[in-house]
């Protein structure tokens, strides 16, 4: 019973090993496990508190701990991967959909560690899920709530140094993360054996291992990972720029973030000095072309910001100076306990960031440009290990944020920011709305216009009148 009490207070891979889901892996030593200092409460004893411009709109109660959550591109489903391996497609509020349960065979129950929707191109919709058992599954489901398994295979552990199998026993890779290309043609996986693999979604051929060839010119010490791969993400600009459709980034427990082209074997470059612990701990700000990595180990740093370099391997292989120094850092709140970050997710317009983690168990939304806090969710019984964000289907001026917390998944509505103004704002005022004392009326100048914003904390929304 002691193990179960500590389940969601460890890094994901540490949690899997502690519970006996996987055996020890070569060259994958675990970092020190993190025990939260927040007082332990059961879900029935405590309710989360939201401070700022966010508002809870729904809570999903689960039978098993949730490890990963994703919102569908159509914004009608919230997909949840659980510790028991079960995959749930939960309809978002106001969507008249049926819950879809994608279950494994009775003799299999290892955790679903990451998942991703494939943008639809027909009536059938598809979803990729990866597991600690080494399985990769591609599911398909319909609007009527029927789901079925389309493809499945299992990754065998690969040893980059070429050593033979131990005692002739086949071992399987503990997959921890995946990333889908913006053109929806390929995806990459990473896990305990340190190897990144790339797969073609439509073909049934085996994946290609991105193992670099042996180098003798000493131009770079290492162009692959040497420890567990914890996070993978493609460059979002690849959706519109074919030249970037193959560019992706990875993070690992070896303390590096690396840039790749999925057509080449070795990484193109690397940054050192990172500590990304979860599959949601690395993201790309496509507007500013930045990589943002969450900091699991640091007590003063919330995250680090790096340039999302995209040049080829031959251009700057010798330029390794200051590659361990980020462009900037986002600091922890000095007035609050330090947070060990597992989640860094950008809003669709890259105007704000979502952070989540353990230690003080919180989820925080901050404005990207000013680092101003917009909303803060506290009083969570356990840590936040996964989150996702999309534009609200009912109102494009709002965002829908989903995040995991133990056996619950929460949905939060967040007000959008007022942006794309032609000139600066030089004056503003605020008062209580005369028609409803629980609403606020905000006026501000912008060039030859004056805007009025009606803000209702009970129903997050903006309505404006020039």
XYZ file of C-alpha atoms in Angstrom:
466
model
C 0.000 0.000 0.000
C 2.984 2.281 0.565
C 3.748 2.180 -3.158
C 0.269 3.332 -4.120
C 0.471 6.326 -1.805
C 3.540 7.546 -3.667
C 2.344 6.809 -7.217
C 1.794 10.325 -8.494
C 4.691 11.895 -6.639
C 7.384 10.455 -8.852
C 8.647 11.127 -12.315
C 6.710 9.051 -14.818
C 9.477 6.560 -15.472
C 10.256 6.378 -11.768
C 6.619 5.635 -11.079
C 6.591 2.821 -13.612
C 9.682 1.165 -12.172
C 8.588 1.547 -8.553
C 5.368 -0.263 -9.315
C 7.154 -3.128 -11.043
C 5.706 -2.410 -14.483
C 9.117 -2.607 -16.115
C 12.452 -4.118 -15.237
C 15.667 -2.238 -14.897
C 16.951 -0.735 -18.103
C 20.578 -0.405 -19.108
C 22.000 3.117 -18.912
C 18.770 4.592 -17.580
C 19.525 5.482 -13.995
C 16.696 7.349 -12.346
C 17.090 10.884 -10.989
C 16.122 11.341 -7.360
C 12.393 10.881 -6.925
C 10.453 13.952 -5.873
C 8.171 13.768 -2.882
C 5.733 16.650 -2.711
C 5.847 18.784 0.418
C 2.182 19.681 0.153
C -0.036 18.122 2.780
C -1.683 14.977 1.438
C -5.458 15.099 1.046
C -7.941 12.751 -0.503
C -9.965 14.031 -3.448
C -13.108 14.049 -1.279
C -11.488 16.344 1.324
C -10.244 19.109 -0.909
C -11.463 21.122 -3.880
C -9.106 23.046 -6.156
C -9.162 26.832 -6.080
C -8.835 28.989 -9.199
C -7.503 32.526 -8.814
C -7.654 34.942 -11.748
C -9.457 34.856 -15.085
C -10.041 31.097 -15.276
C -13.129 29.132 -14.293
C -13.766 25.408 -13.831
C -16.509 24.140 -16.103
C -16.278 20.362 -15.757
C -14.595 17.543 -13.855
C -14.189 13.975 -15.107
C -13.928 11.314 -12.396
C -11.881 8.247 -13.362
C -11.316 4.774 -11.943
C -7.554 4.920 -12.455
C -4.914 7.645 -12.308
C -4.644 9.761 -15.454
C -1.153 10.116 -16.932
C -1.813 12.029 -20.140
C -4.602 14.154 -21.627
C -5.196 15.582 -25.105
C -7.984 17.676 -26.633
C -9.205 16.695 -30.103
C -8.625 19.162 -32.973
C -12.416 19.322 -33.361
C -12.636 20.277 -29.638
C -15.375 17.715 -29.026
C -13.389 15.036 -27.175
C -10.907 14.966 -24.331
C -8.688 11.867 -24.605
C -7.255 10.478 -21.372
C -4.561 7.800 -21.019
C -4.647 5.992 -17.674
C -2.244 4.031 -15.493
C -4.216 0.837 -16.113
C -3.665 1.232 -19.867
C -7.271 2.150 -20.605
C -7.867 4.982 -23.060
C -10.991 7.148 -22.698
C -12.497 9.616 -25.159
C -14.634 11.888 -22.990
C -17.036 14.339 -24.692
C -16.434 17.973 -23.779
C -19.355 19.951 -22.280
C -22.221 20.892 -24.610
C -21.121 18.235 -27.102
C -23.736 15.561 -27.640
C -21.271 12.739 -27.987
C -20.901 9.326 -26.432
C -17.965 8.356 -24.267
C -15.620 6.023 -26.157
C -13.665 3.462 -24.128
C -10.679 1.879 -25.881
C -9.622 -1.065 -23.732
C -6.689 -3.436 -23.883
C -6.749 -7.194 -23.607
C -7.510 -8.659 -20.199
C -3.921 -9.796 -19.607
C -2.414 -6.373 -20.302
C -2.624 -3.381 -18.021
C 0.528 -1.287 -18.307
C 0.177 2.513 -18.371
C -0.619 4.598 -21.436
C 2.218 7.127 -21.297
C 1.393 9.470 -24.188
C -1.144 9.934 -26.978
C -1.918 12.212 -29.913
C -4.825 12.824 -32.265
C -4.261 12.579 -36.011
C -6.141 15.386 -37.814
C -9.053 13.788 -39.633
C -9.189 13.358 -43.386
C -12.313 11.203 -43.607
C -15.299 10.122 -41.531
C -12.981 7.942 -39.469
C -10.922 9.704 -36.832
C -7.637 8.348 -35.515
C -5.614 8.461 -32.341
C -2.100 7.183 -31.540
C -1.271 5.863 -28.076
C 2.009 4.524 -26.651
C 2.576 2.380 -23.579
C 5.154 1.454 -20.955
C 4.905 -2.089 -22.312
C 6.466 -0.966 -25.602
C 3.221 -1.179 -27.577
C 2.159 1.406 -30.130
C -1.512 1.438 -31.077
C -3.409 3.451 -33.652
C -7.139 3.576 -32.951
C -9.984 4.741 -35.120
C -13.381 5.917 -33.952
C -16.564 7.433 -35.375
C -18.993 10.181 -34.388
C -21.382 7.537 -33.066
C -18.942 6.481 -30.368
C -17.652 3.258 -31.916
C -13.931 2.617 -31.605
C -11.645 -0.087 -32.955
C -7.947 -0.915 -33.160
C -6.481 -0.111 -36.581
C -2.788 -0.992 -36.089
C -0.593 -2.258 -33.295
C 3.038 -3.303 -32.871
C 5.669 -3.451 -30.152
C 9.085 -1.837 -29.934
C 11.972 -4.121 -29.043
C 14.688 -2.599 -26.900
C 17.725 -1.547 -28.937
C 21.227 -1.235 -27.537
C 23.145 1.542 -29.286
C 26.523 0.116 -28.257
C 25.790 -3.113 -30.127
C 25.869 -5.423 -27.123
C 23.984 -8.692 -27.404
C 20.738 -9.583 -25.656
C 20.917 -10.500 -21.981
C 20.470 -14.268 -21.637
C 18.702 -14.351 -24.986
C 15.591 -12.732 -23.481
C 13.785 -10.204 -25.654
C 13.245 -6.909 -23.860
C 10.846 -4.201 -24.911
C 11.300 -0.475 -24.950
C 9.448 1.472 -22.300
C 7.915 4.188 -24.504
C 7.510 7.511 -22.712
C 6.590 10.020 -25.423
C 5.605 10.584 -29.036
C 5.238 13.462 -31.466
C 3.149 13.684 -34.661
C 4.406 15.615 -37.691
C 2.332 18.691 -38.636
C 1.482 17.141 -42.024
C 0.073 14.063 -40.194
C 2.223 11.659 -42.217
C 4.772 10.553 -39.611
C 5.333 10.281 -35.894
C 8.332 9.743 -33.644
C 8.657 7.861 -30.354
C 11.179 7.875 -27.524
C 11.696 5.991 -24.306
C 13.958 4.032 -22.020
C 16.374 2.635 -24.619
C 17.396 6.223 -25.606
C 16.645 5.662 -29.325
C 14.306 7.914 -31.313
C 12.247 6.067 -33.935
C 10.268 7.528 -36.823
C 7.204 5.810 -38.344
C 5.070 6.357 -41.418
C 1.443 6.458 -40.268
C -0.070 4.887 -43.380
C 2.547 2.221 -44.058
C 2.922 -1.007 -42.124
C 6.698 -1.066 -42.348
C 8.865 -1.067 -39.237
C 10.045 2.234 -37.867
C 13.416 3.717 -38.733
C 15.920 4.057 -35.887
C 17.629 7.447 -35.738
C 20.999 6.107 -34.612
C 23.940 8.260 -35.758
C 26.878 6.747 -37.570
C 30.251 6.623 -35.804
C 32.142 9.922 -36.120
C 35.910 10.316 -35.868
C 36.395 14.057 -36.499
C 35.541 15.086 -32.909
C 33.377 17.969 -34.121
C 30.683 17.145 -31.597
C 30.773 14.954 -28.545
C 27.385 13.333 -29.026
C 24.567 13.702 -31.550
C 22.024 11.432 -29.907
C 20.636 10.883 -26.421
C 22.380 8.816 -23.755
C 19.460 8.441 -21.334
C 15.682 8.137 -21.426
C 13.935 10.305 -24.018
C 11.185 12.120 -22.133
C 9.579 14.511 -24.625
C 9.191 14.918 -28.401
C 7.587 17.745 -30.355
C 7.549 18.722 -34.052
C 7.926 22.328 -35.145
C 4.374 23.713 -35.665
C 5.513 25.831 -38.612
C 5.870 22.620 -40.575
C 2.103 22.699 -41.158
C 2.585 25.584 -43.622
C 6.281 25.400 -44.464
C 7.276 22.148 -46.183
C 10.929 22.784 -45.334
C 10.091 22.479 -41.626
C 7.697 19.529 -41.851
C 10.504 17.135 -40.859
C 11.994 19.197 -38.008
C 11.366 18.033 -34.444
C 12.893 18.470 -30.997
C 13.567 16.076 -28.132
C 14.384 16.218 -24.426
C 16.035 13.590 -22.258
C 17.222 12.745 -18.769
C 20.752 13.162 -20.116
C 20.218 16.907 -19.577
C 19.977 17.950 -23.222
C 17.422 19.244 -25.690
C 18.252 18.264 -29.266
C 17.034 19.274 -32.721
C 16.422 16.692 -35.441
C 15.408 16.180 -39.048
C 13.440 12.918 -39.235
C 15.151 12.105 -42.548
C 18.621 11.964 -40.958
C 20.019 9.609 -38.336
C 21.736 11.908 -35.846
C 20.555 15.077 -34.176
C 21.527 18.391 -35.781
C 22.386 20.251 -32.578
C 21.889 20.141 -28.831
C 21.489 22.389 -25.802
C 22.785 21.222 -22.424
C 21.601 22.048 -18.926
C 17.920 21.092 -19.137
C 15.809 18.912 -16.834
C 12.643 17.874 -18.678
C 10.824 15.120 -16.789
C 7.549 14.505 -18.666
C 6.147 14.192 -22.176
C 4.497 17.635 -21.820
C 7.664 19.322 -20.562
C 8.873 20.711 -23.905
C 7.010 22.991 -26.326
C 7.595 25.331 -29.271
C 6.512 28.964 -29.499
C 6.106 29.091 -33.272
C 5.441 32.851 -33.308
C 8.820 33.712 -31.795
C 10.564 30.485 -32.890
C 11.488 29.503 -29.341
C 11.866 26.235 -27.458
C 10.527 26.302 -23.898
C 11.622 23.553 -21.527
C 10.173 22.936 -18.085
C 12.600 22.703 -15.165
C 12.083 19.687 -12.935
C 15.176 20.018 -10.743
C 15.582 23.744 -10.190
C 14.102 25.485 -7.172
C 14.489 28.982 -8.650
C 13.728 28.412 -12.352
C 10.282 27.615 -13.728
C 11.492 27.021 -17.283
C 14.236 27.840 -19.766
C 13.854 29.498 -23.168
C 16.036 28.471 -26.114
C 16.177 29.356 -29.780
C 14.515 26.707 -31.953
C 17.448 26.347 -34.316
C 16.654 24.701 -37.631
C 19.916 24.712 -39.612
C 21.527 21.545 -40.904
C 24.211 19.477 -39.261
C 26.933 20.646 -41.641
C 26.505 24.369 -40.961
C 27.563 24.847 -37.367
C 28.870 21.561 -36.064
C 31.917 23.379 -34.717
C 29.917 26.196 -33.148
C 29.277 24.707 -29.714
C 30.061 27.840 -27.683
C 27.425 28.857 -25.085
C 25.073 26.095 -26.181
C 24.384 25.360 -22.532
C 23.131 28.898 -21.872
C 19.437 29.607 -22.552
C 18.262 32.856 -24.116
C 16.333 33.563 -20.932
C 14.764 31.885 -17.926
C 11.315 32.126 -16.369
C 11.758 32.351 -12.621
C 9.725 30.727 -9.894
C 7.432 32.834 -7.733
C 9.612 33.887 -4.808
C 6.573 34.084 -2.516
C 5.432 30.494 -3.142
C 6.976 27.043 -2.654
C 9.061 25.956 -5.670
C 7.306 23.901 -8.334
C 8.891 20.954 -10.111
C 7.576 21.385 -13.627
C 6.160 18.547 -15.719
C 3.967 20.610 -18.059
C 4.738 23.529 -20.387
C 2.051 24.116 -23.031
C 1.494 27.212 -25.227
C -1.902 28.605 -26.170
C -2.804 28.260 -29.882
C -1.911 31.921 -30.464
C 1.244 31.657 -28.303
C 0.013 34.545 -26.156
C 0.213 32.644 -22.882
C 1.771 29.527 -21.377
C 0.364 26.804 -19.152
C 2.661 25.408 -16.454
C 1.912 22.454 -14.205
C 3.840 20.335 -11.768
C 4.412 18.886 -8.335
C 5.686 19.960 -4.933
C 3.050 22.662 -4.394
C 0.706 20.921 -6.880
C -0.563 23.679 -9.140
C -1.383 24.766 -12.675
C -0.472 28.298 -13.699
C -1.258 30.412 -16.769
C 1.047 33.331 -17.562
C 1.239 35.879 -20.366
C 4.150 35.052 -22.664
C 5.273 38.613 -23.381
C 5.084 40.077 -19.864
C 5.272 36.956 -17.638
C 2.188 38.290 -15.841
C 0.120 35.635 -14.082
C -3.373 35.281 -15.550
C -4.755 32.376 -13.549
C -3.562 30.019 -10.836
C -5.124 26.727 -9.725
C -4.050 25.550 -6.286
C -5.243 23.183 -3.533
C -4.763 20.208 -5.819
C -4.310 16.909 -3.923
C -1.548 15.611 -6.214
C 0.735 16.884 -8.959
C -0.189 17.867 -12.517
C 1.551 15.601 -15.039
C -0.211 16.463 -18.292
C -2.258 19.289 -19.799
C -3.575 20.501 -23.135
C -5.144 23.690 -24.448
C -7.312 24.702 -27.419
C -9.633 27.484 -28.531
C -13.115 27.112 -27.045
C -15.532 25.835 -29.700
C -18.348 28.027 -28.327
C -16.350 31.262 -28.224
C -13.065 31.887 -30.034
C -12.137 34.534 -27.488
C -11.786 31.880 -24.803
C -9.473 28.927 -24.328
C -10.231 25.487 -22.960
C -7.540 24.026 -20.700
C -7.593 20.376 -19.628
C -5.239 18.875 -17.043
C -4.821 15.662 -15.086
C -4.822 15.367 -11.306
C -4.848 11.870 -9.878
C -8.125 10.172 -10.758
C -9.622 13.395 -12.093
C -9.363 15.453 -15.262
C -10.383 19.102 -15.013
C -11.595 21.459 -17.740
C -10.910 25.149 -17.233
C -12.120 28.128 -19.292
C -9.552 30.893 -19.669
C -10.216 34.388 -21.022
C -8.312 35.307 -24.135
C -6.018 38.334 -24.149
C -6.869 41.544 -25.987
C -4.207 41.597 -28.697
C -3.641 42.715 -32.297
C -4.405 46.321 -31.384
C -3.132 48.775 -34.045
C -1.533 51.158 -31.514
C -0.733 51.232 -27.823
C -3.164 51.555 -24.931
C -2.541 54.823 -23.045
C -5.541 54.996 -20.741
C -8.075 52.634 -19.173
C -10.667 52.545 -16.430
C -12.860 49.948 -14.734
C -16.126 50.030 -12.797
C -18.926 47.743 -11.646
C -21.575 47.177 -14.313
C -24.749 49.112 -13.450
C -26.983 46.322 -14.770
C -25.243 43.553 -12.827
C -23.000 44.257 -9.838
C -21.190 40.969 -10.317
C -19.841 42.098 -13.692
C -17.186 44.672 -14.546
C -17.031 47.238 -17.340
C -13.549 48.012 -18.657
C -12.894 50.934 -21.006
C -9.611 51.656 -22.768
C -8.294 53.892 -25.528
C -6.684 52.718 -28.748
C -5.905 55.359 -31.336
C -9.159 56.895 -32.581
C -11.280 54.302 -30.796
C -12.476 53.637 -27.278
C -13.390 50.037 -26.420
C -15.726 48.774 -23.724
C -15.181 45.252 -22.369
C -17.805 43.497 -20.298
C -16.136 40.948 -18.006
C -18.186 38.426 -16.050
C -16.081 36.239 -13.708
C -18.981 33.775 -13.451
C -18.996 33.181 -17.214
C -15.559 33.967 -18.661
C -16.151 35.818 -21.902
C -15.497 39.124 -23.613
C -18.098 41.270 -25.342
C -16.914 44.485 -26.902
C -18.452 47.642 -28.277
C -16.397 50.265 -30.154
